[in-house]
Short mmCIF file of C-alpha atoms (C1' of nucleotides) in Angstrom, two decimals:
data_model
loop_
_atom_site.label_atom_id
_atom_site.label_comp_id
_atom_site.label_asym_id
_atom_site.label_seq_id
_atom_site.Cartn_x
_atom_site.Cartn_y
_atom_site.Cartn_z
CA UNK A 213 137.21 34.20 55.15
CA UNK A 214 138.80 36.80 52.71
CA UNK A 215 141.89 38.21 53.01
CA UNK A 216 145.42 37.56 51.20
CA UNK A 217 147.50 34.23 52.00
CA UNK A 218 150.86 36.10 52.47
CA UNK A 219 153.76 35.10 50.60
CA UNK A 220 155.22 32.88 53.25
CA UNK A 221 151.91 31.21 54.05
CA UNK A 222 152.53 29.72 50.60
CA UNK A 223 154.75 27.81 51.69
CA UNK A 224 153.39 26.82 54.90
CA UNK A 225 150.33 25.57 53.12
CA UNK A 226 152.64 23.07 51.33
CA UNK A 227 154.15 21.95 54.51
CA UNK A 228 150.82 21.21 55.90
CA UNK A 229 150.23 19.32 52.65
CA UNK A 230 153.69 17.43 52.80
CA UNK A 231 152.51 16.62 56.61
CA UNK A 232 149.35 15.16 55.52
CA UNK A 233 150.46 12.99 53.15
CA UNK A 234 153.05 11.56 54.88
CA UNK A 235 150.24 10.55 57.55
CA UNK A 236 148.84 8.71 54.79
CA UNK A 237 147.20 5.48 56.46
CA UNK A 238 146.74 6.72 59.42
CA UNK A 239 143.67 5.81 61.58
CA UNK A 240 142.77 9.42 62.41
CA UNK A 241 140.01 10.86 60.27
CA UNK A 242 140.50 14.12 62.30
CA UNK A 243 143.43 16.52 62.38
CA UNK A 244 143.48 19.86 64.85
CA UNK A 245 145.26 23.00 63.82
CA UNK A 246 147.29 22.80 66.98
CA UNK A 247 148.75 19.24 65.73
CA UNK A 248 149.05 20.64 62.61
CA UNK A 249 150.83 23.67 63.32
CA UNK A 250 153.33 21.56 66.07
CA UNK A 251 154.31 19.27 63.08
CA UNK A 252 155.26 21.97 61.02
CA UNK A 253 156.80 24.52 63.77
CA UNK A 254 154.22 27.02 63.51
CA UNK A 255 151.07 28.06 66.25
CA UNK A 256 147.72 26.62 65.85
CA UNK A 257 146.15 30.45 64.80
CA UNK A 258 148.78 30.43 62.05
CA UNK A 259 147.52 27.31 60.91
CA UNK A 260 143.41 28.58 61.04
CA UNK A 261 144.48 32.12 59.36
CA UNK A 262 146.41 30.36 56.74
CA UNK A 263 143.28 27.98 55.89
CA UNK A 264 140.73 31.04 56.27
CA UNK A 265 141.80 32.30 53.88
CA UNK A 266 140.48 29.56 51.56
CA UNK A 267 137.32 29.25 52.74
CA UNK A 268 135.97 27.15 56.20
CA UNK A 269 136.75 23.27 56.43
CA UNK A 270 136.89 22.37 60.04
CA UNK A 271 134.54 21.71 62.58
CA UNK A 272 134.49 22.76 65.22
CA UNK A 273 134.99 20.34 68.48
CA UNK A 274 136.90 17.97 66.11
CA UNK A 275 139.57 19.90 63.70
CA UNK A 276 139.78 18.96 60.17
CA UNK A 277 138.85 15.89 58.28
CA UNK A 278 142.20 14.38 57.36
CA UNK A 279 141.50 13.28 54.05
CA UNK A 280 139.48 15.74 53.28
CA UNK A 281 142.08 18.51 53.87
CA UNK A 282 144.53 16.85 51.77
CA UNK A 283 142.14 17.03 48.83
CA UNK A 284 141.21 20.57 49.40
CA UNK A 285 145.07 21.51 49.74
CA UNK A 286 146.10 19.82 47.09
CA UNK A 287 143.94 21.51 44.67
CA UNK A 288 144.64 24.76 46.72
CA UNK A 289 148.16 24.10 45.52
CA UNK A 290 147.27 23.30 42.46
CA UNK A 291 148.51 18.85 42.65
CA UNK A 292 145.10 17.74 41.09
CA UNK A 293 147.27 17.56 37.69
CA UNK A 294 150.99 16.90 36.87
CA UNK A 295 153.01 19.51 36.03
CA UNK A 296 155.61 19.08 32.79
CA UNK A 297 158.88 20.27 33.69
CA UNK A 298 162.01 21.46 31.61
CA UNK A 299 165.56 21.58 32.33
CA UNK A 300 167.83 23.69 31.05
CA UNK A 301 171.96 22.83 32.22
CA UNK A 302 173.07 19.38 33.08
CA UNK A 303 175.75 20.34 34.86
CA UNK A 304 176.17 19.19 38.12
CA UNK A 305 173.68 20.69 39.77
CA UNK A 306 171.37 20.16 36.67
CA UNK A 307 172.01 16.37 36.76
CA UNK A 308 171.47 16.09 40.69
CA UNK A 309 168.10 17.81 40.02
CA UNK A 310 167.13 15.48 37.18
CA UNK A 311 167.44 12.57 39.24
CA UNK A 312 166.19 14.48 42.69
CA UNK A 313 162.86 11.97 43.63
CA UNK A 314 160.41 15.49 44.65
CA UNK A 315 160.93 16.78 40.70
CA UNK A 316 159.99 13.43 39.40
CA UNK A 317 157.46 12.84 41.59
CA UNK A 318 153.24 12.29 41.29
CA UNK A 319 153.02 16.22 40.39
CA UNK A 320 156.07 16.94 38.47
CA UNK A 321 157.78 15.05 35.99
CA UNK A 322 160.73 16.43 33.84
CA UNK A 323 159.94 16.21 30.21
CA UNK A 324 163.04 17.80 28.60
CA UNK A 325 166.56 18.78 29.42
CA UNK A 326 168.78 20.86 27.79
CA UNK A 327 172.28 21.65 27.69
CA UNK A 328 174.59 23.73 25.12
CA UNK A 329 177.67 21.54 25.59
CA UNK A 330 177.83 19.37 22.43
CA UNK A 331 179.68 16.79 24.51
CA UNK A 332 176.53 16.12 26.47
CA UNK A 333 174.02 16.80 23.59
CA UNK A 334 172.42 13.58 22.25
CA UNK A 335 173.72 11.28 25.43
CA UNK A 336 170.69 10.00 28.00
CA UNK A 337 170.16 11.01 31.38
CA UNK A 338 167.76 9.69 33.85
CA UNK A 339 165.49 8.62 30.55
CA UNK A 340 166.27 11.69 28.72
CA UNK A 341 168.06 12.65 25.76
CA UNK A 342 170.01 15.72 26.18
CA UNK A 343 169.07 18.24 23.82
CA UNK A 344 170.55 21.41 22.20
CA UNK A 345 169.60 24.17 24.05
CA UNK A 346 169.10 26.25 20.39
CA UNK A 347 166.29 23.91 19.93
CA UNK A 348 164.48 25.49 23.02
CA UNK A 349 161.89 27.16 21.15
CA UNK A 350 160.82 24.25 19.28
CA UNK A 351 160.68 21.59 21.60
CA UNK A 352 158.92 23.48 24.72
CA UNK A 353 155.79 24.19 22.85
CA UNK A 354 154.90 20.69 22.07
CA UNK A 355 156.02 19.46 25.68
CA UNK A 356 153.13 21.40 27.17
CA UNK A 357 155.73 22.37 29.74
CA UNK A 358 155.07 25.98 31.70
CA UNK A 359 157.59 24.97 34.27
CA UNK A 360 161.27 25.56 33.47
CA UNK A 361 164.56 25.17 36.04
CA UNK A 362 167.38 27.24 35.28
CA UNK A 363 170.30 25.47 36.19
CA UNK A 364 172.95 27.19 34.08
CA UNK A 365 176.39 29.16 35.37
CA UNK A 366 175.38 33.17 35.79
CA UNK A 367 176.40 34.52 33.45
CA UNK A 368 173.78 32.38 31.18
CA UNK A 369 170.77 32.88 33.21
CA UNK A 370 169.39 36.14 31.42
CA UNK A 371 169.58 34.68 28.46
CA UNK A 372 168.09 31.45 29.21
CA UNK A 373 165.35 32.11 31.11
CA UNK A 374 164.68 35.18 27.94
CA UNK A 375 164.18 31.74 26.09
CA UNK A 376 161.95 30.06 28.32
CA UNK A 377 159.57 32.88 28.50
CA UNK A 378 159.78 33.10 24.66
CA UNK A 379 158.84 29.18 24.69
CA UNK A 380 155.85 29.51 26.47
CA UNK A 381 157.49 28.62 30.46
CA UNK A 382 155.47 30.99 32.66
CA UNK A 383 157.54 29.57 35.90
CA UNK A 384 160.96 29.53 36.57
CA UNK A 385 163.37 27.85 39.41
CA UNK A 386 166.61 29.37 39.64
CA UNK A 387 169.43 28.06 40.85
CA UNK A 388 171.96 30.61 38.82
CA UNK A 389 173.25 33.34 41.25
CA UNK A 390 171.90 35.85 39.47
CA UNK A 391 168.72 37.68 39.82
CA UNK A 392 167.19 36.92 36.19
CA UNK A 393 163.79 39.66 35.55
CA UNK A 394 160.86 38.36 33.63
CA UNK A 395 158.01 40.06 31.70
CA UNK A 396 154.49 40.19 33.64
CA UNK A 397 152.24 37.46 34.14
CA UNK A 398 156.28 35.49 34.39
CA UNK A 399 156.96 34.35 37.96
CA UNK A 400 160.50 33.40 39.36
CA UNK A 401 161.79 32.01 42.47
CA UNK A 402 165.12 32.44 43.56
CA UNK A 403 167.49 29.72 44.63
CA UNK A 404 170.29 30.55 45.63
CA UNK A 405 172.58 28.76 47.58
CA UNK A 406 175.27 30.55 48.38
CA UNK A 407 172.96 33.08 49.80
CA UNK A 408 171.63 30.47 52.00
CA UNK A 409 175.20 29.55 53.10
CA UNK A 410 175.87 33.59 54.01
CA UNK A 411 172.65 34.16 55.97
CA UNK A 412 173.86 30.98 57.94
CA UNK A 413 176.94 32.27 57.93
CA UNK A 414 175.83 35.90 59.76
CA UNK A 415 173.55 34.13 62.02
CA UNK A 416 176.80 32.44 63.13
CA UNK A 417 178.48 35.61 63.68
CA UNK A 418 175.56 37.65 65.14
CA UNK A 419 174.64 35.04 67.93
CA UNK A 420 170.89 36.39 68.68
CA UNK A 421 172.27 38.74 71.41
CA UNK B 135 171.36 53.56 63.77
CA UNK B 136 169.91 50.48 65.67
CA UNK B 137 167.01 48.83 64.67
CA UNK B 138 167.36 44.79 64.35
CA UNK B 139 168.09 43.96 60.63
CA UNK B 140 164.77 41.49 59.27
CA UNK B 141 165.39 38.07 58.36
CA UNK B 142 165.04 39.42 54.52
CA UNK B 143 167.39 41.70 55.23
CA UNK B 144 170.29 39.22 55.90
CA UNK B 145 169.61 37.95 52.02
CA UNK B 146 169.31 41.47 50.78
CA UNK B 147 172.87 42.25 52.25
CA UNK B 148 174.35 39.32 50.94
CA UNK B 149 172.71 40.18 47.37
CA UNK B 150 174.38 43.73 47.53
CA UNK B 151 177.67 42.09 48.29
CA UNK B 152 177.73 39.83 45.70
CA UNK B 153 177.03 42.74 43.29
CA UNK B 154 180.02 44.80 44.78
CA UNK B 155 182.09 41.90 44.13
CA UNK B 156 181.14 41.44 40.58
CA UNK B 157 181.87 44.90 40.24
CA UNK B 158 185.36 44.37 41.18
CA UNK B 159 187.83 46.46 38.92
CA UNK B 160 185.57 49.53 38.02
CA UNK B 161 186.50 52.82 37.90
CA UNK B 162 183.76 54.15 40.19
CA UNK B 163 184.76 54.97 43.45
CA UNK B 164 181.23 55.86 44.69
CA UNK B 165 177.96 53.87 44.53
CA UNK B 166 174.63 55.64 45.33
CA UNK B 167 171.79 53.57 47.18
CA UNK B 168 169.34 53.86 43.84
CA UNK B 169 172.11 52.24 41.58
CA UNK B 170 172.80 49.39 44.54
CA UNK B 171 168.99 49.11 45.03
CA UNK B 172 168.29 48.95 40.95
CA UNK B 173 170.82 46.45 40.87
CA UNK B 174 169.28 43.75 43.22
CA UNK B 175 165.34 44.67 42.38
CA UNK B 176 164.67 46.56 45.97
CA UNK B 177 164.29 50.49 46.51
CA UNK B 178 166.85 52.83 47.61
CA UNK B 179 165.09 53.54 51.25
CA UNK B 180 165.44 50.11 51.70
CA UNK B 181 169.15 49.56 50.83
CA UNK B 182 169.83 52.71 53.47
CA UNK B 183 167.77 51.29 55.95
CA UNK B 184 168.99 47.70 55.97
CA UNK B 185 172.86 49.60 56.00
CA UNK B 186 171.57 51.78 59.03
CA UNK B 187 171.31 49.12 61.04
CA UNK B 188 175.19 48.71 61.00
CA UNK B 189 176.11 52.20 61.47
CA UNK B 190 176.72 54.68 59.52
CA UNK B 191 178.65 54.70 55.85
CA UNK B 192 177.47 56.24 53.33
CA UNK B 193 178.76 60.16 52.01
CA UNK B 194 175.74 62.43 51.85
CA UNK B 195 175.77 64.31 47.80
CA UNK B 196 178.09 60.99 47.24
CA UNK B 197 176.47 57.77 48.07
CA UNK B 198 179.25 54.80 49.58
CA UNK B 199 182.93 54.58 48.67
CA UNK B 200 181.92 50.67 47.32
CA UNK B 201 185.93 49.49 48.45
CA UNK B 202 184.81 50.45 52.02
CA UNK B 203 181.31 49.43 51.85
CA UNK B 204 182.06 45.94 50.10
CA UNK B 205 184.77 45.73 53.36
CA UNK B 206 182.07 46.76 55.31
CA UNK B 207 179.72 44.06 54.54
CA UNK B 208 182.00 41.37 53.81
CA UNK B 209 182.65 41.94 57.88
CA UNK B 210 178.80 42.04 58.79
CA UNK B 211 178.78 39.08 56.44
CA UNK B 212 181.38 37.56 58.45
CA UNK B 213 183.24 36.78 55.20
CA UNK B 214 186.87 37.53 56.68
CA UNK B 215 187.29 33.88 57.44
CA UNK B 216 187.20 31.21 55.40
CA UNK B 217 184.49 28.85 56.70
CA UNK B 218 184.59 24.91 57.08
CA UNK B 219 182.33 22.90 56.18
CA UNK B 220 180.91 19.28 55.89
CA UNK B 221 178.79 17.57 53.95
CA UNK B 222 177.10 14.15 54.72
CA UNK B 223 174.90 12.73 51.99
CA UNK B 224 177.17 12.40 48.90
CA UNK B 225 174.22 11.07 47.08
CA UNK B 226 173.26 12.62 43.47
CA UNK B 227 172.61 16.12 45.40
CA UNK B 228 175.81 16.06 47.83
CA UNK B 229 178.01 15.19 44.81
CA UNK B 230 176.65 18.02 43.38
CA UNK B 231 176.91 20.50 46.27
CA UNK B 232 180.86 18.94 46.66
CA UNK B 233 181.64 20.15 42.79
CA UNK B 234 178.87 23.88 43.45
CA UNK B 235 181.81 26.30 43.45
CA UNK B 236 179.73 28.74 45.49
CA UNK B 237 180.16 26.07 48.58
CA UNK B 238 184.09 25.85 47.16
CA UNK B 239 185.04 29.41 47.35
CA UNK B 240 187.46 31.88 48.96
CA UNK B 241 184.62 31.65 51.93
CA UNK B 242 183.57 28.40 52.05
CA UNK B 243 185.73 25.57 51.77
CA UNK B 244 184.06 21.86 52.41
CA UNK B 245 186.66 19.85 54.35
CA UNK B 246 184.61 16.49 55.00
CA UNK B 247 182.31 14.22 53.34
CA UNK B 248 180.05 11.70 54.72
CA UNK B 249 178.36 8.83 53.82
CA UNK B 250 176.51 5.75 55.39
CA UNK B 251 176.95 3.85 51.80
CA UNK B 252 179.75 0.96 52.39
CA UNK B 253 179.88 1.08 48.54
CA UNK B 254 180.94 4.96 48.41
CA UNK B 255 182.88 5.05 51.54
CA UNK B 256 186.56 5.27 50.94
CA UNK B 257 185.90 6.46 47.46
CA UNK B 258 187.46 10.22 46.40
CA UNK B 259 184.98 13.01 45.19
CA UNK B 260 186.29 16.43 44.51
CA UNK B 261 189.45 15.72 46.34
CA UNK B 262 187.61 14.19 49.55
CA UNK B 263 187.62 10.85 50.78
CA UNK B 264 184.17 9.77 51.31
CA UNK B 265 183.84 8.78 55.59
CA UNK B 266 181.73 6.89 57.46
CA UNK B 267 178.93 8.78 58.83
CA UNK B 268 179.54 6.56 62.13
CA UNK B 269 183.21 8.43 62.56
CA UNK B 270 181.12 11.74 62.66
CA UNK B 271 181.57 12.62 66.01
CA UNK B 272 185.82 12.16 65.63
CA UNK B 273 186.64 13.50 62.77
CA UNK B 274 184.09 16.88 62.59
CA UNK B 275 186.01 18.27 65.62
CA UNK B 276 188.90 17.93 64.36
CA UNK B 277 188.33 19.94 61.26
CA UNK B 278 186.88 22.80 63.34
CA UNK B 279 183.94 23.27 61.40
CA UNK B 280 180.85 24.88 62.20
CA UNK B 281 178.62 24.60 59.24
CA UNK B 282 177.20 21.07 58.20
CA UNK B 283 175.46 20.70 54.93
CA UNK B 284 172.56 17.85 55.43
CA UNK B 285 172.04 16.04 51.85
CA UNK B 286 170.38 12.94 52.69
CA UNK B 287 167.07 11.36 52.39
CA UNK B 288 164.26 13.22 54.41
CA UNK B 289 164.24 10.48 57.06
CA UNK B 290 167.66 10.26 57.96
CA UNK B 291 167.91 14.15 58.39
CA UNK B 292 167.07 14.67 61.60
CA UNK B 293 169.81 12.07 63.42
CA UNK B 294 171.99 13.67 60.77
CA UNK B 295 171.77 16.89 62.18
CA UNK B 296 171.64 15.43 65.94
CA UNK B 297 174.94 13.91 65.29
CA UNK B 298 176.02 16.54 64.06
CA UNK B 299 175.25 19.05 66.86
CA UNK B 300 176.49 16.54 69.04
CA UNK B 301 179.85 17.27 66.90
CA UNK B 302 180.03 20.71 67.52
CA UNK B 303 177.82 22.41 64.34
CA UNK B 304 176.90 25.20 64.64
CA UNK B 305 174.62 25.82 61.62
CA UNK B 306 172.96 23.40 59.53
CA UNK B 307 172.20 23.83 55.95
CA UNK B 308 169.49 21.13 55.32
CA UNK B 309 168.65 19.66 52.03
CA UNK B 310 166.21 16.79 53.37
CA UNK B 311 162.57 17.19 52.89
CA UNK B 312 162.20 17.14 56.66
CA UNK B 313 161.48 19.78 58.99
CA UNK B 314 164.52 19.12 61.60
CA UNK B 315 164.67 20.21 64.82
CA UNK B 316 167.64 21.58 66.84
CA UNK B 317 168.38 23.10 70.35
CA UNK B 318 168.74 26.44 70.98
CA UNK B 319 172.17 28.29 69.63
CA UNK B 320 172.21 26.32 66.62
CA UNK B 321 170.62 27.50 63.21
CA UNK B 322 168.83 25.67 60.64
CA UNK B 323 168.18 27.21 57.17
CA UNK B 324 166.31 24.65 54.85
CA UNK B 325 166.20 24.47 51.13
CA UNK B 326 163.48 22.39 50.76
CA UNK B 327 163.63 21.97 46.60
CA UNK B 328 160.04 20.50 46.11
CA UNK B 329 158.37 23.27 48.29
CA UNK B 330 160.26 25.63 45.84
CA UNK B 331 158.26 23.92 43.27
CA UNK B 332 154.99 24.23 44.99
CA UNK B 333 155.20 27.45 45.56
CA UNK B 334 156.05 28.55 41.49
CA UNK B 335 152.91 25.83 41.01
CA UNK B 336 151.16 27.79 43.24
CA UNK B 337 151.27 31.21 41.30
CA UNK B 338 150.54 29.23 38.45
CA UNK B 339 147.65 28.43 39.35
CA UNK B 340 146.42 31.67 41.45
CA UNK B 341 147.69 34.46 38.63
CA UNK B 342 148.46 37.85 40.54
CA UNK B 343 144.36 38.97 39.77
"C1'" DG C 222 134.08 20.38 76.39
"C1'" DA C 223 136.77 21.11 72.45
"C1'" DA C 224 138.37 23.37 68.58
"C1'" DT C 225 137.17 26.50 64.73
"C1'" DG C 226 137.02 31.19 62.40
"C1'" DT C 227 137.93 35.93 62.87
"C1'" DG C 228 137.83 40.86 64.58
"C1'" DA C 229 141.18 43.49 66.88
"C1'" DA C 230 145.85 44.15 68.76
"C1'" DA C 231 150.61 43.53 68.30
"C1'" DA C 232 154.67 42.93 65.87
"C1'" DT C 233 157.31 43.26 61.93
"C1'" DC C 234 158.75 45.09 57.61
"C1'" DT C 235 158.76 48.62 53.87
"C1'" DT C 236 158.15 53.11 52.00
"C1'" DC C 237 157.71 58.07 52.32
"C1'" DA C 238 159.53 62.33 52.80
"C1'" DC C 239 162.58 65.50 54.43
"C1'" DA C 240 166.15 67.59 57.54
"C1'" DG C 241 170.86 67.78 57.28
"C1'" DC C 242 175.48 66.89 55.58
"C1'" DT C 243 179.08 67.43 51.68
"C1'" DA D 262 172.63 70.24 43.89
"C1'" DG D 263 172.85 65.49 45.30
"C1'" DC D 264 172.36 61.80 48.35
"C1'" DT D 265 172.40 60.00 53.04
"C1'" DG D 266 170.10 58.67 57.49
"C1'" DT D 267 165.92 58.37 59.89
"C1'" DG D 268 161.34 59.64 62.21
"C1'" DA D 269 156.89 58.82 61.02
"C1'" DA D 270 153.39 56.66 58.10
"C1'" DG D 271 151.87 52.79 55.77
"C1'" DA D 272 151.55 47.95 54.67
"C1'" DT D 273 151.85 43.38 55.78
"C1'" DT D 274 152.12 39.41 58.78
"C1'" DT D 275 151.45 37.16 63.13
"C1'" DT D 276 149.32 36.55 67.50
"C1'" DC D 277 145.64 37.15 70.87
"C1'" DA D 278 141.37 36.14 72.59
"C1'" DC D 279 136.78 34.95 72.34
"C1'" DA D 280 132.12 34.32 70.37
"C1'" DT D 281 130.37 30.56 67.86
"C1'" DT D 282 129.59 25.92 66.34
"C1'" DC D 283 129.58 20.97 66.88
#
DNA sequence: GAATGTGAAAATCTTCACAGCT
DNA sequence: AGCTGTGAAGATTTTCACATTC
């Protein structure tokens, strides 16, 4: 017990929870961390670290209770409720990720969209009317929203996600290439996919030896 | 000199480029590891370290001549060919990723797109005729790419990227909420969107202390 | 017997701090 | 004086290995 999931094991955790779920009506009430950690790529101590840090719910001689581990991850994760979303840029991207199935799923739903083109201001999208990004500040509050994805070109991002935090978002999902900074208590993640494409790129070029 | 460059360090390098780019037609000749390291939100020690594993090329009392240093890394980078790519999933994400101009660039230039739809096969899409998946294996040696972007639904992915190894990819850029496996010499980076989400959840839910 | 939970070791990554170059 | 390059320290993350529980 006691000591800090690290960054990564974040996202592990979510993995394992992904895993589960997609078990779903299986027979098998019992899951071992070696299983676990095979479905996900990872080793079976990985697996028991990650979870010790959240307390002890295996037993051992069996593993963990399947459905019982879901539960406990999911609230680890924080699923138990659904999460409001906002979008800000229907652009491309923006569009793709309003009608991408995991951000309109049991845990997320997008509430709001917003764009600053007038062109697209006012037409519907996926169930939502595109609104005037000016009108950020008004409409987030009453959405209840603390999620917000940034899907606007660069040299917007600042700016934007300045708004969001001003609205109330305390989470933010970038997809601008630019690294945005937030007040405290703010969180952002990063993604960037052009940066994915380099790394690829290098591990192309620097075969591992 | 020599000390393998961490996994973090790849993104960090590609971050520093990107900045020397959008520097472009300034004055200054010089750039000093604090003003690089302010710029991308890491410390200086760690800008000269992740550089030290390359070599040497910086100008003690000067900090790095940033036309030299942005060659420099656009080599390590290997950005001094254009890269092919292809893309197979033109659903609402793929379309998307065919129109990102970070995958359209002077570095990255997407030559193929394929599809398993009979409806969108044949169709044209940011220049590109849609192809049948099923021609894979032809046509992707032909075009002499190396780097395959997977965009289709998580359980599809992984004889997506077989077929595509098969084809001579080299690295994989996968999209699909799937964990996908591949034999040695070939690289997998995922973006895995909804784990993104989970992860900003996450914080939510577990503030900092 | 089988698999967990966890100290302790190992590996990896980041920062410090300073000698040495310009 | 100013800033790099790097050994050594520190911090973090992963793995090992085994006592403990079922």
């Amino acid at each position: 017990m006691s000591r800090k999931i690290s960054f990564t094991g974040i996202e592990r955790l979510a993995l394992y929870y992904r895993y589960l779920t997609s078990l779903s009506r299986s027979e098998r009430a019992f899951i071992s961390s070696e299983e676990l950690a095979k479905a996900v790529g990872h080793t079976a101590a990985q697996v028991r670290r990650d979870f010790s840090c959240f307390g002890t719910f295996g037993t051992p001689g069996k593993g963990y209770d399947t459905a019982e581990l879901e539960a406990t991850l999911s609230e680890i994760l924080g699923k138990e409720k659904t999460w409001n979303v906002v979008l800000v840029g229907v652009g491309n991207l923006g569009s793709a990720l309003l009608a991408y199935r995991g951000f309109q799923s049991q845990h997320y739903t997008v509430v709001a969209a917003f764009d600053t083109d007038i062109r697209k201001i006012g037409k519907h999208l996926e169930g939502l009317e595109i609104q005037d990004s000016r009108d950020l500040a008004d409409l987030i509050p009453r959405t209840g929203a603390k999620i917000g994805i940034v899907s606007v070109p660069g040299d917007a991002a600042q700016e934007v996600v300045d708004a969001l935090v001003s609205a109330g978002i305390k989470g933010i999902l970038n997809f601008a290439p630019t690294r945005v900074t937030v007040p405290k208590g703010v969180i952002v993640q990063h993604v960037d996919l052009s940066i994915e494409l380099d790394r690829l790129c290098y591990g192309l070029v620097h075969p591992p030896m």
